[in-house]
Amino acid sequence: MNKKSNLTADDDSVANGKPDEEGGVRPLSSALKTLEVLDVLGASDTPMRLIDLARSVDGSRATVYQRLLTLVRAGWVELTHDGLYRLSLHAARVGDAALAHASLGDRAEAVLRQLADTTGETASLAVVDDGLIRIARRAEPHGVLKAELRVGAVLTLDGSASGRILAAFLPQGTLDTLVRAGGMVADRHVIEAARQTGYATSSQRDMPDVMALAVPVNDAQQQCYAALSLVGPVSRFDAQALLGPLRDAAAELTAMHQRQHIVVRRT
């Protein structure tokens, strides 16, 4: 006698490897829509109302409420005393774990803090995340982190020093992904200069009183995976004096990545 299967339609598709129209296993659309709500909350500086979340994801209040309830029960979102929704500390812990898994955890933060304290300028580490350039770690001199310069902020590909250095040194496939997502690459002369010198400065287009200097950070295969930068007021910013400490810190991050790669291969 055959046992009755408890597989759902989606489970059956996974179990049998049934392809969708694109040749792969179908993702759970309900999960994707729930994660979309999580992304909206993560991009907001303040807790959000249900009605505003519904508008952001173009969904009904009842449906979005159900997704929020799921996220609350799972521990990713919490409801404030005044009826607003915000990310929980669980989301922050998972984010820290992701950074640690990518070799951008506590050890990388220590390098940034030392760089910031040594130079007196803000140190940032930027990586490619979901087709955008985002700040993964940031440290102010003496360990003070300013809210307006928070981790997760998006940088431009053409105007920021980090964007320019990533455009110059990222693997071509990764750069193509950034461009397809809408990123504009700086003038080819700017990119070529970055490749020749190994560093890039910001355009000052959006913030004329602020200057940034960035260098590449490589992984164990000597491919660029991040940009390390220093940012400060134009009035005191000495790029040539800052370049040495910046490169030393980038080399330390690269060595850290290589050491971890060796440990992983041995285990």
Backbone as JSON, one array per atom type, in Angstrom:
{
  "sequence": "MNKKSNLTADDDSVANGKPDEEGGVRPLSSALKTLEVLDVLGASDTPMRLIDLARSVDGSRATVYQRLLTLVRAGWVELTHDGLYRLSLHAARVGDAALAHASLGDRAEAVLRQLADTTGETASLAVVDDGLIRIARRAEPHGVLKAELRVGAVLTLDGSASGRILAAFLPQGTLDTLVRAGGMVADRHVIEAARQTGYATSSQRDMPDVMALAVPVNDAQQQCYAALSLVGPVSRFDAQALLGPLRDAAAELTAMHQRQHIVVRRT",
  "N": [[0.85, -1.21, 0.0], [0.61, 2.14, -0.9], [2.06, 4.94, 0.67], [0.54, 8.0, 1.58], [1.57, 10.97, 0.14], [3.07, 13.8, 1.73], [3.96, 16.0, 0.51], [3.88, 19.34, -0.65], [2.78, 21.26, -3.52], [4.94, 22.91, -4.2], [7.0, 21.65, -2.78], [7.06, 19.2, -4.09], [7.91, 19.95, -6.57], [10.53, 20.7, -6.0], [11.53, 18.29, -5.0], [11.43, 16.6, -7.21], [12.86, 17.98, -8.98], [11.68, 19.57, -10.94], [11.69, 21.77, -13.63], [11.15, 25.32, -14.08], [9.87, 27.82, -16.39], [12.26, 29.1, -16.94], [14.18, 27.24, -16.68], [14.96, 26.45, -14.14], [14.44, 25.52, -10.64], [11.37, 26.48, -9.19], [11.09, 29.46, -7.23], [9.66, 30.2, -3.98], [6.97, 32.16, -4.23], [5.46, 33.44, -2.28], [7.24, 33.63, -0.17], [9.17, 35.31, -1.28], [7.69, 37.67, -1.53], [7.18, 38.24, 1.11], [9.77, 38.7, 2.04], [10.25, 40.98, 0.6], [8.84, 42.92, 2.01], [10.42, 42.95, 4.28], [12.77, 44.03, 3.2], [11.91, 46.63, 2.58], [11.42, 47.69, 5.14], [14.03, 47.57, 6.1], [15.26, 49.51, 4.56], [14.23, 51.83, 5.51], [14.57, 54.71, 7.59], [13.14, 55.04, 9.87], [10.6, 53.52, 12.04], [7.7, 51.99, 10.47], [4.32, 52.55, 9.29], [1.54, 50.31, 8.82], [-0.08, 50.93, 6.58], [1.66, 52.46, 5.03], [3.65, 50.64, 4.45], [2.17, 48.84, 2.93], [1.62, 50.41, 0.69], [4.2, 50.75, -0.28], [4.97, 48.24, -1.2], [3.02, 47.75, -2.96], [0.68, 46.33, -2.21], [-2.27, 44.82, -0.66], [-3.67, 45.94, 2.47], [-4.47, 43.88, 4.18], [-3.11, 41.63, 3.19], [-0.41, 42.41, 3.41], [-0.3, 42.79, 6.13], [-0.51, 40.15, 7.0], [1.93, 39.16, 6.09], [3.65, 40.7, 7.64], [2.95, 39.78, 10.18], [3.92, 37.2, 9.99], [6.68, 37.74, 9.85], [7.04, 38.95, 12.32], [6.4, 36.85, 14.08], [8.49, 35.17, 13.41], [10.59, 36.54, 14.4], [11.96, 38.55, 13.09], [10.91, 41.09, 12.8], [9.47, 43.7, 14.78], [6.72, 45.02, 16.68], [6.02, 48.29, 17.58], [5.12, 50.23, 20.54], [3.36, 52.16, 19.68], [2.14, 51.13, 17.46], [3.7, 50.82, 15.15], [5.95, 49.34, 12.74], [9.14, 47.78, 12.87], [12.56, 46.72, 12.2], [13.89, 43.96, 14.03], [16.29, 43.22, 16.67], [17.25, 40.79, 16.03], [17.48, 40.78, 13.26], [19.65, 42.49, 13.0], [21.64, 40.94, 14.19], [21.82, 38.79, 12.42], [22.68, 40.18, 10.19], [25.22, 41.01, 11.06], [26.38, 38.5, 11.25], [26.46, 37.77, 8.58], [28.29, 39.61, 7.59], [30.52, 38.8, 9.03], [30.91, 36.24, 7.98], [31.74, 36.92, 5.49], [34.26, 37.78, 5.87], [34.25, 40.34, 6.87], [33.85, 41.07, 9.43], [34.31, 41.45, 12.96], [37.14, 41.61, 13.02], [37.78, 43.02, 10.69], [36.5, 45.38, 11.3], [38.05, 46.3, 13.38], [40.39, 46.97, 12.04], [39.46, 49.11, 10.49], [38.77, 50.93, 12.5], [41.24, 51.47, 13.66], [42.5, 52.65, 11.47], [40.9, 54.94, 11.14], [41.35, 56.27, 13.57], [44.09, 56.69, 13.41], [44.42, 58.35, 11.17], [42.57, 60.36, 11.56], [40.32, 60.68, 10.05], [37.17, 59.63, 8.56], [36.7, 56.19, 8.08], [35.79, 53.78, 5.65], [34.32, 50.74, 4.44], [33.35, 49.41, 1.46], [31.12, 47.35, -0.4], [29.83, 45.27, -3.08], [26.41, 44.77, -3.25], [23.61, 43.14, -4.07], [23.45, 44.35, -6.63], [24.11, 46.95, -6.06], [26.32, 49.46, -4.66], [27.3, 49.34, -1.44], [27.88, 50.56, 1.89], [29.64, 48.54, 4.01], [31.05, 48.44, 6.39], [31.85, 51.01, 8.71], [33.8, 53.49, 10.28], [34.31, 56.07, 12.61], [36.72, 58.54, 13.7], [38.1, 57.77, 16.9], [36.16, 55.91, 17.35], [33.49, 56.73, 17.06], [30.34, 56.48, 15.69], [28.47, 57.94, 13.21], [25.04, 58.6, 12.69], [24.05, 59.49, 10.23], [25.84, 58.51, 8.48], [25.54, 55.81, 8.1], [25.95, 52.22, 8.19], [25.16, 50.37, 5.29], [24.37, 52.38, 3.63], [23.99, 53.62, 0.3], [26.32, 54.02, -2.33], [27.39, 56.01, -5.12], [28.28, 54.78, -8.37], [29.73, 56.21, -10.22], [30.47, 58.69, -9.08], [31.41, 58.48, -6.41], [34.41, 57.81, -4.52], [34.84, 55.17, -3.79], [33.1, 53.84, -5.55], [34.3, 54.43, -8.0], [36.8, 53.18, -7.74], [36.03, 50.53, -7.5], [34.82, 50.17, -9.98], [37.07, 50.23, -11.51], [38.55, 47.99, -10.72], [36.98, 45.72, -10.14], [35.93, 42.35, -11.02], [34.96, 41.79, -14.43], [32.41, 40.69, -14.87], [31.01, 41.23, -12.49], [31.03, 44.01, -12.53], [29.5, 44.44, -14.81], [27.03, 43.6, -13.86], [26.44, 45.64, -12.03], [26.17, 47.79, -13.79], [23.98, 46.96, -15.34], [22.08, 47.16, -13.4], [21.65, 49.81, -13.32], [23.76, 51.46, -12.7], [26.07, 54.09, -13.33], [29.08, 54.34, -14.99], [32.12, 56.04, -14.31], [33.92, 58.49, -16.32], [36.06, 57.14, -18.84], [38.72, 57.91, -18.72], [39.05, 58.6, -16.07], [38.68, 56.12, -14.85], [40.79, 54.68, -15.99], [42.94, 56.1, -14.95], [42.65, 55.44, -12.26], [43.24, 52.73, -12.35], [45.89, 52.84, -13.11], [47.18, 54.24, -11.02], [46.22, 53.02, -8.73], [44.46, 54.07, -6.93], [41.55, 56.13, -6.18], [39.75, 59.23, -6.26], [36.94, 61.1, -4.98], [34.26, 62.68, -6.86], [33.19, 65.01, -5.87], [30.85, 66.07, -6.66], [28.25, 65.84, -5.55], [28.74, 66.47, -2.88], [30.43, 69.04, -2.37], [32.13, 70.03, -0.38], [33.35, 67.93, 0.76], [35.8, 65.38, 0.64], [36.9, 62.26, -0.71], [38.93, 59.32, -0.61], [39.93, 56.32, -2.11], [40.93, 52.84, -2.16], [41.53, 49.58, -3.65], [40.46, 46.42, -2.21], [41.57, 43.16, -2.03], [40.7, 39.66, -2.55], [41.43, 36.21, -1.62], [42.13, 35.19, -4.08], [43.26, 37.28, -5.29], [41.48, 39.05, -6.45], [39.53, 41.95, -6.72], [37.25, 42.74, -4.18], [36.17, 44.61, -2.56], [36.08, 48.08, -1.54], [38.18, 50.28, 0.15], [38.02, 53.23, 1.97], [38.79, 56.67, 2.84], [37.29, 59.5, 4.26], [36.76, 62.99, 4.44], [36.65, 66.53, 5.4], [37.23, 68.89, 2.79], [38.87, 71.02, 3.41], [40.91, 70.12, 5.11], [41.82, 67.8, 4.06], [44.32, 65.73, 3.01], [45.25, 64.03, 0.47], [47.56, 62.69, -0.5], [49.09, 62.33, 1.81], [47.43, 60.66, 3.23], [47.27, 58.39, 1.72], [49.24, 56.38, 2.12], [48.74, 55.18, 4.82], [46.14, 54.29, 4.2], [46.51, 52.4, 2.15], [48.07, 50.55, 3.55], [46.22, 49.59, 5.42], [44.36, 48.42, 3.68], [45.93, 46.39, 2.63], [46.24, 44.87, 4.91], [43.61, 43.97, 5.32], [43.33, 42.41, 3.01], [45.28, 40.44, 3.49], [44.13, 39.29, 5.73], [41.87, 38.13, 4.61], [43.1, 36.24, 2.98], [44.35, 34.6, 4.88], [42.15, 33.48, 6.15], [41.1, 32.03, 4.04], [43.05, 30.07, 3.7], [42.83, 28.68, 6.11], [40.21, 27.67, 5.86], [40.54, 25.93, 3.7], [42.17, 24.03, 4.84], [40.61, 22.82, 6.72]],
  "CA": [[0.0, 0.0, 0.0], [1.42, 3.35, -1.0], [1.82, 5.98, 1.66], [0.13, 9.28, 1.03], [2.64, 11.96, 0.19], [2.78, 15.06, 2.41], [4.6, 17.08, -0.22], [3.06, 20.36, -1.3], [3.13, 21.44, -4.93], [6.28, 23.47, -4.27], [7.92, 20.63, -2.32], [7.14, 18.19, -5.12], [8.74, 20.52, -7.64], [11.92, 20.63, -5.55], [11.93, 16.9, -4.86], [11.59, 16.0, -8.52], [13.7, 18.83, -9.81], [10.93, 20.06, -12.09], [12.12, 23.12, -13.99], [10.16, 26.29, -14.51], [10.1, 28.26, -17.75], [13.62, 29.58, -17.09], [15.1, 26.12, -16.56], [15.37, 26.22, -12.76], [13.37, 25.23, -9.69], [10.61, 27.69, -8.87], [11.16, 29.98, -5.85], [8.36, 30.4, -3.33], [6.58, 33.56, -4.45], [4.99, 34.01, -1.01], [8.43, 33.98, 0.61], [9.78, 36.49, -1.91], [6.88, 38.84, -1.22], [7.4, 38.54, 2.53], [11.1, 39.29, 2.14], [10.16, 42.33, 0.06], [8.44, 43.77, 3.14], [11.61, 43.07, 5.13], [13.67, 44.96, 2.52], [11.37, 47.99, 2.73], [11.71, 48.1, 6.52], [15.47, 47.76, 6.23], [15.66, 50.73, 3.86], [13.62, 52.98, 6.17], [15.29, 55.23, 8.75], [12.23, 55.06, 11.02], [9.54, 52.51, 11.98], [6.71, 52.31, 9.44], [2.92, 52.18, 9.48], [1.06, 49.26, 7.93], [-0.56, 51.5, 5.33], [2.81, 52.89, 4.24], [4.29, 49.42, 3.95], [1.32, 48.31, 1.86], [1.84, 51.24, -0.49], [5.57, 50.55, -0.77], [5.06, 46.96, -1.92], [1.85, 47.68, -3.85], [-0.16, 45.22, -1.78], [-3.39, 45.19, 0.19], [-3.31, 46.02, 3.89], [-4.68, 42.57, 4.79], [-2.03, 40.73, 2.77], [0.85, 42.88, 3.99], [-0.38, 42.51, 7.56], [-0.21, 38.73, 7.17], [3.38, 39.01, 5.92], [4.27, 41.29, 8.83], [2.71, 38.85, 11.29], [4.88, 36.11, 9.79], [8.01, 38.25, 10.2], [7.05, 39.17, 13.77], [6.47, 35.53, 14.72], [9.81, 34.61, 13.13], [11.57, 37.3, 15.14], [12.67, 39.52, 12.25], [10.26, 42.39, 12.9], [8.75, 43.9, 16.04], [5.69, 46.05, 16.69], [6.26, 49.26, 18.63], [3.96, 50.51, 21.39], [2.42, 53.03, 18.97], [1.58, 50.46, 16.29], [4.58, 50.88, 13.99], [6.78, 48.15, 12.55], [10.56, 48.04, 12.67], [13.4, 45.53, 12.27], [14.28, 43.55, 15.38], [17.73, 43.02, 16.85], [17.6, 39.54, 15.35], [17.93, 41.16, 11.92], [21.0, 43.04, 13.14], [22.56, 39.83, 14.47], [22.03, 38.05, 11.17], [23.52, 41.03, 9.35], [26.59, 40.91, 11.56], [26.88, 37.18, 10.9], [26.77, 37.8, 7.14], [29.55, 40.34, 7.44], [31.6, 37.96, 9.55], [31.14, 35.16, 7.02], [32.42, 37.5, 4.33], [35.54, 38.33, 6.37], [34.09, 41.76, 7.14], [33.33, 41.13, 10.79], [34.99, 42.2, 14.01], [38.55, 41.88, 12.7], [37.82, 44.1, 9.71], [36.09, 46.61, 11.98], [39.21, 46.76, 14.15], [41.29, 47.62, 11.08], [38.87, 50.4, 10.14], [38.85, 51.84, 13.65], [42.63, 51.89, 13.78], [42.76, 53.57, 10.36], [40.22, 56.2, 11.43], [42.03, 56.93, 14.69], [45.43, 57.08, 12.97], [44.36, 59.44, 10.19], [41.64, 61.41, 11.97], [39.24, 60.77, 9.07], [36.23, 58.52, 8.55], [37.11, 55.03, 7.27], [34.63, 53.0, 5.2], [34.53, 49.58, 3.59], [32.18, 49.29, 0.59], [31.05, 46.12, -1.19], [28.68, 45.15, -3.99], [25.32, 44.03, -2.63], [22.35, 43.15, -4.83], [23.53, 45.29, -7.74], [24.4, 48.3, -5.57], [27.51, 49.59, -3.83], [26.85, 49.7, -0.1], [28.87, 50.59, 2.97], [29.53, 47.35, 4.86], [31.59, 48.85, 7.7], [32.27, 52.41, 8.74], [34.3, 53.88, 11.6], [34.73, 57.45, 12.79], [37.83, 58.66, 14.65], [37.77, 57.5, 18.3], [35.1, 54.92, 17.42], [32.15, 57.32, 17.05], [29.63, 56.21, 14.44], [27.41, 58.92, 12.99], [23.85, 57.97, 12.13], [23.86, 59.85, 8.83], [26.84, 57.78, 7.7], [25.31, 54.47, 8.62], [26.19, 51.03, 7.38], [24.06, 50.09, 4.39], [24.16, 53.5, 2.71], [24.35, 53.32, -1.09], [27.26, 54.95, -2.95], [27.28, 56.04, -6.58], [29.37, 54.12, -9.08], [30.55, 57.16, -10.99], [30.91, 59.87, -8.34], [32.11, 58.19, -5.16], [35.75, 57.24, -4.66], [34.7, 53.71, -3.72], [32.49, 53.4, -6.8], [35.29, 54.54, -9.07], [37.85, 52.16, -7.58], [35.41, 49.25, -7.8], [34.66, 50.12, -11.44], [38.4, 50.01, -12.1], [39.2, 46.74, -10.33], [36.08, 44.57, -10.0], [35.82, 41.45, -12.17], [34.07, 42.39, -15.42], [31.04, 40.22, -14.69], [30.4, 41.98, -11.38], [30.81, 45.38, -13.0], [28.36, 44.39, -15.74], [25.83, 43.52, -13.03], [26.2, 46.99, -11.52], [25.71, 48.63, -14.9], [22.62, 46.53, -15.67], [21.19, 47.64, -12.33], [21.47, 51.25, -13.46], [24.95, 52.21, -12.33], [26.77, 54.83, -14.38], [30.52, 54.29, -14.78], [32.8, 57.32, -14.54], [34.63, 58.64, -17.59], [37.1, 56.11, -18.98], [40.01, 58.47, -18.3], [39.06, 58.5, -14.61], [38.86, 54.7, -14.52], [42.15, 54.3, -16.37], [43.85, 56.71, -13.97], [42.54, 54.64, -11.04], [43.98, 51.48, -12.58], [47.33, 53.15, -13.18], [47.7, 54.7, -9.72], [45.77, 52.16, -7.64], [43.54, 54.77, -6.02], [40.6, 57.05, -6.81], [39.15, 60.26, -5.41], [35.54, 61.38, -5.29], [34.03, 63.77, -7.82], [32.7, 66.17, -5.11], [29.67, 66.58, -7.36], [27.11, 65.94, -4.63], [29.19, 67.08, -1.63], [31.64, 69.77, -2.76], [33.0, 70.32, 0.76], [33.85, 66.65, 1.28], [36.67, 64.64, -0.27], [37.1, 60.85, -0.36], [40.04, 58.63, -1.26], [39.65, 54.89, -1.99], [41.83, 51.86, -2.77], [40.88, 48.27, -3.7], [40.79, 45.34, -1.28], [41.5, 41.92, -2.79], [40.44, 38.41, -1.84], [42.53, 35.24, -1.67], [42.49, 34.99, -5.48], [43.76, 38.57, -5.76], [40.43, 39.77, -7.16], [38.94, 43.01, -5.91], [35.9, 42.45, -3.69], [35.7, 45.72, -1.74], [36.84, 49.34, -1.62], [38.44, 50.9, 1.44], [38.13, 54.67, 1.72], [38.84, 57.69, 3.88], [36.45, 60.64, 3.9], [36.92, 64.12, 5.34], [36.44, 67.86, 4.83], [38.23, 69.31, 1.81], [39.77, 72.0, 4.02], [42.06, 69.51, 5.77], [42.06, 66.49, 3.46], [45.59, 65.61, 2.28], [45.16, 62.7, -0.13], [48.87, 62.05, -0.59], [49.51, 61.92, 3.16], [46.53, 59.61, 3.7], [47.34, 57.23, 0.84], [50.05, 55.32, 2.73], [47.97, 54.45, 5.82], [44.99, 53.64, 3.57], [47.01, 51.21, 1.46], [48.5, 49.59, 4.57], [45.01, 48.97, 5.97], [43.8, 47.56, 2.64], [46.79, 45.2, 2.57], [45.93, 44.06, 6.1], [42.34, 43.31, 5.05], [43.59, 41.38, 2.01], [46.0, 39.36, 4.18], [43.15, 38.65, 6.6], [41.04, 37.3, 3.74], [43.93, 35.12, 2.53], [44.55, 33.69, 6.01], [40.91, 32.74, 6.35], [40.98, 31.1, 2.92], [43.96, 28.96, 3.98], [42.23, 27.91, 7.2], [39.05, 26.95, 5.32], [41.02, 24.85, 2.85], [42.79, 23.0, 5.67], [39.61, 22.16, 7.57]],
  "C": [[0.88, 1.24, 0.0], [1.04, 4.34, 0.08], [1.44, 7.26, 0.97], [1.24, 10.29, 1.2], [2.18, 13.22, 0.9], [3.4, 16.24, 1.7], [3.57, 18.06, -0.75], [3.48, 20.44, -2.75], [4.55, 21.95, -5.07], [7.32, 22.45, -3.84], [8.14, 19.58, -3.4], [8.02, 18.67, -6.27], [10.21, 20.42, -7.27], [12.39, 19.19, -5.53], [12.22, 16.26, -6.21], [12.42, 16.83, -9.47], [12.98, 19.36, -11.03], [11.32, 21.49, -12.41], [10.94, 24.02, -14.27], [10.51, 26.73, -15.92], [11.53, 28.68, -17.99], [14.65, 28.46, -16.88], [15.57, 25.84, -15.15], [14.18, 25.88, -11.89], [12.68, 26.52, -9.3], [10.86, 28.15, -7.44], [9.76, 30.11, -5.27], [7.98, 31.87, -3.44], [6.11, 34.21, -3.16], [6.17, 34.43, -0.14], [9.1, 35.22, 0.04], [9.01, 37.75, -1.56], [7.01, 39.23, 0.26], [8.75, 39.2, 2.74], [11.13, 40.7, 1.56], [9.75, 43.32, 1.14], [9.63, 44.0, 4.07], [12.6, 44.07, 4.53], [13.21, 46.41, 2.68], [11.65, 48.52, 4.14], [13.19, 48.38, 6.72], [15.96, 49.04, 5.59], [15.13, 51.99, 4.53], [14.43, 53.4, 7.4], [14.46, 55.19, 10.02], [11.23, 53.92, 10.92], [8.43, 52.96, 11.04], [5.31, 51.85, 9.83], [2.55, 51.08, 8.48], [0.65, 49.82, 6.58], [0.58, 51.94, 4.42], [3.58, 51.7, 3.67], [3.5, 48.83, 2.79], [1.51, 49.1, 0.56], [3.21, 50.96, -1.11], [5.7, 49.27, -1.58], [3.88, 46.74, -2.85], [0.98, 46.47, -3.51], [-1.31, 45.7, -0.91], [-2.95, 45.19, 1.65], [-3.43, 44.65, 4.55], [-3.53, 41.61, 4.46], [-0.71, 41.11, 3.4], [0.86, 42.64, 5.49], [-0.03, 41.05, 7.85], [1.3, 38.47, 7.04], [4.12, 39.57, 7.13], [4.12, 40.37, 10.03], [3.68, 37.67, 11.21], [6.28, 36.53, 10.23], [8.13, 38.5, 11.7], [7.19, 37.84, 14.51], [7.85, 34.89, 14.55], [10.93, 35.37, 13.82], [12.34, 38.34, 14.35], [12.15, 40.94, 12.41], [9.57, 42.48, 14.25], [7.79, 45.07, 15.9], [5.94, 46.99, 17.86], [4.98, 49.53, 19.41], [2.93, 51.4, 20.7], [1.99, 52.44, 17.63], [2.41, 50.54, 15.03], [5.45, 49.62, 13.93], [8.23, 48.54, 12.29], [11.33, 46.71, 12.72], [13.76, 45.23, 13.72], [15.8, 43.44, 15.47], [18.18, 41.7, 16.24], [18.11, 39.83, 13.94], [19.35, 41.71, 11.96], [22.01, 41.93, 13.39], [22.85, 39.01, 13.22], [22.89, 38.86, 10.21], [24.97, 40.98, 9.77], [27.2, 39.56, 11.21], [27.27, 37.12, 9.42], [28.09, 38.51, 6.89], [30.73, 39.5, 7.92], [31.94, 36.83, 8.59], [31.89, 35.66, 5.8], [33.75, 38.14, 4.7], [35.46, 39.82, 6.62], [33.54, 41.98, 8.54], [34.18, 41.96, 11.73], [36.43, 42.55, 13.67], [38.67, 43.01, 11.69], [37.45, 45.42, 10.37], [37.25, 47.18, 12.8], [40.22, 47.47, 13.25], [40.77, 49.0, 10.72], [38.99, 51.4, 11.29], [40.27, 52.35, 13.84], [42.99, 52.89, 12.68], [42.14, 54.93, 10.64], [40.94, 56.97, 12.54], [43.42, 57.44, 14.28], [45.4, 58.32, 12.08], [43.48, 60.61, 10.62], [40.49, 61.61, 11.01], [38.35, 59.53, 9.15], [36.7, 57.42, 7.6], [35.88, 54.2, 6.92], [35.08, 51.82, 4.35], [33.25, 49.37, 2.79], [32.26, 48.02, -0.24], [29.85, 46.19, -2.13], [27.64, 44.28, -3.32], [24.06, 44.22, -3.45], [22.36, 44.24, -5.9], [23.8, 46.72, -7.33], [25.71, 48.29, -4.78], [27.06, 50.11, -2.47], [28.02, 49.72, 0.88], [28.62, 49.38, 3.88], [30.02, 47.62, 6.28], [32.02, 50.3, 7.61], [32.7, 52.78, 10.15], [34.73, 55.34, 11.58], [35.94, 57.48, 13.72], [37.33, 58.48, 16.09], [36.54, 56.61, 18.43], [33.7, 55.47, 17.43], [31.52, 57.08, 15.69], [28.47, 57.18, 14.29], [26.25, 58.28, 12.24], [23.7, 58.27, 10.64], [24.84, 59.15, 7.91], [26.73, 56.29, 8.02], [25.7, 53.37, 7.64], [24.95, 50.74, 6.54], [23.78, 51.2, 3.41], [24.69, 53.14, 1.33], [25.25, 54.42, -1.65], [27.1, 54.9, -4.46], [28.5, 55.39, -7.21], [30.3, 55.11, -9.76], [31.13, 58.3, -10.18], [31.7, 59.6, -7.08], [33.48, 57.6, -5.44], [35.68, 55.72, -4.65], [34.11, 53.16, -5.01], [33.49, 53.41, -7.94], [36.35, 53.45, -8.96], [37.28, 50.77, -7.86], [35.2, 49.09, -9.3], [35.99, 49.8, -12.12], [38.93, 48.61, -11.84], [38.29, 45.53, -10.15], [36.2, 43.64, -11.21], [34.75, 41.98, -13.13], [32.62, 41.96, -15.24], [30.31, 40.95, -13.58], [30.11, 43.41, -11.79], [29.63, 45.44, -13.95], [27.04, 44.33, -14.97], [25.46, 44.89, -12.47], [25.63, 47.9, -12.6], [24.28, 48.26, -15.29], [21.62, 47.01, -14.63], [21.01, 49.15, -12.36], [22.66, 52.09, -13.09], [25.62, 52.87, -13.53], [28.26, 54.84, -14.06], [31.13, 55.64, -15.09], [33.51, 57.32, -15.89], [35.81, 57.66, -17.65], [38.48, 56.61, -18.57], [40.16, 58.4, -16.78], [39.34, 57.06, -14.18], [40.28, 54.24, -14.84], [43.17, 54.87, -15.39], [43.83, 55.92, -12.67], [43.32, 53.34, -11.18], [45.48, 51.72, -12.57], [47.91, 53.46, -11.8], [47.33, 53.79, -8.56], [44.9, 52.86, -6.63], [42.62, 55.68, -6.83], [40.11, 58.06, -5.79], [37.72, 60.52, -5.85], [35.41, 62.58, -6.21], [33.67, 65.08, -7.12], [31.48, 66.81, -5.76], [28.51, 66.81, -6.4], [27.48, 66.61, -3.31], [30.51, 67.81, -1.9], [32.6, 70.06, -1.61], [33.63, 69.07, 1.36], [34.68, 65.95, 0.21], [36.81, 63.2, 0.23], [38.23, 60.27, -1.2], [39.84, 57.13, -1.04], [40.71, 54.05, -2.7], [41.11, 50.51, -2.78], [41.34, 47.35, -2.58], [40.58, 44.03, -2.03], [41.21, 40.71, -1.91], [41.63, 37.46, -2.01], [43.0, 34.95, -3.09], [43.0, 36.28, -6.13], [42.77, 39.28, -6.68], [39.81, 40.78, -6.21], [37.53, 42.61, -5.47], [35.33, 43.59, -2.86], [36.57, 46.94, -1.99], [36.97, 49.9, -0.22], [38.69, 52.38, 1.21], [38.29, 55.47, 3.0], [38.07, 58.89, 3.38], [36.65, 61.75, 4.92], [36.67, 65.44, 4.65], [37.58, 68.24, 3.89], [39.28, 70.21, 2.45], [41.0, 71.39, 4.67], [42.51, 68.2, 5.12], [43.32, 66.51, 2.61], [45.69, 64.2, 1.72], [46.51, 61.98, -0.16], [49.36, 61.56, 0.77], [48.68, 60.74, 3.67], [46.68, 58.31, 2.91], [48.13, 56.07, 1.46], [49.31, 54.53, 3.79], [46.78, 53.7, 5.23], [45.42, 52.35, 2.87], [47.46, 50.13, 2.46], [47.29, 48.85, 5.16], [44.37, 48.03, 4.96], [44.61, 46.27, 2.53], [46.52, 44.28, 3.76], [44.62, 43.31, 5.91], [42.51, 42.18, 4.03], [44.28, 40.18, 2.66], [45.06, 38.58, 5.09], [42.29, 37.68, 5.79], [41.82, 36.07, 3.29], [44.15, 34.11, 3.65], [43.31, 32.85, 6.25], [40.74, 31.69, 5.27], [41.85, 29.87, 3.16], [43.39, 28.07, 5.07], [41.07, 27.08, 6.7], [39.5, 25.76, 4.49], [41.62, 23.7, 3.66], [41.78, 22.21, 6.48], [38.69, 21.27, 6.76]]
}
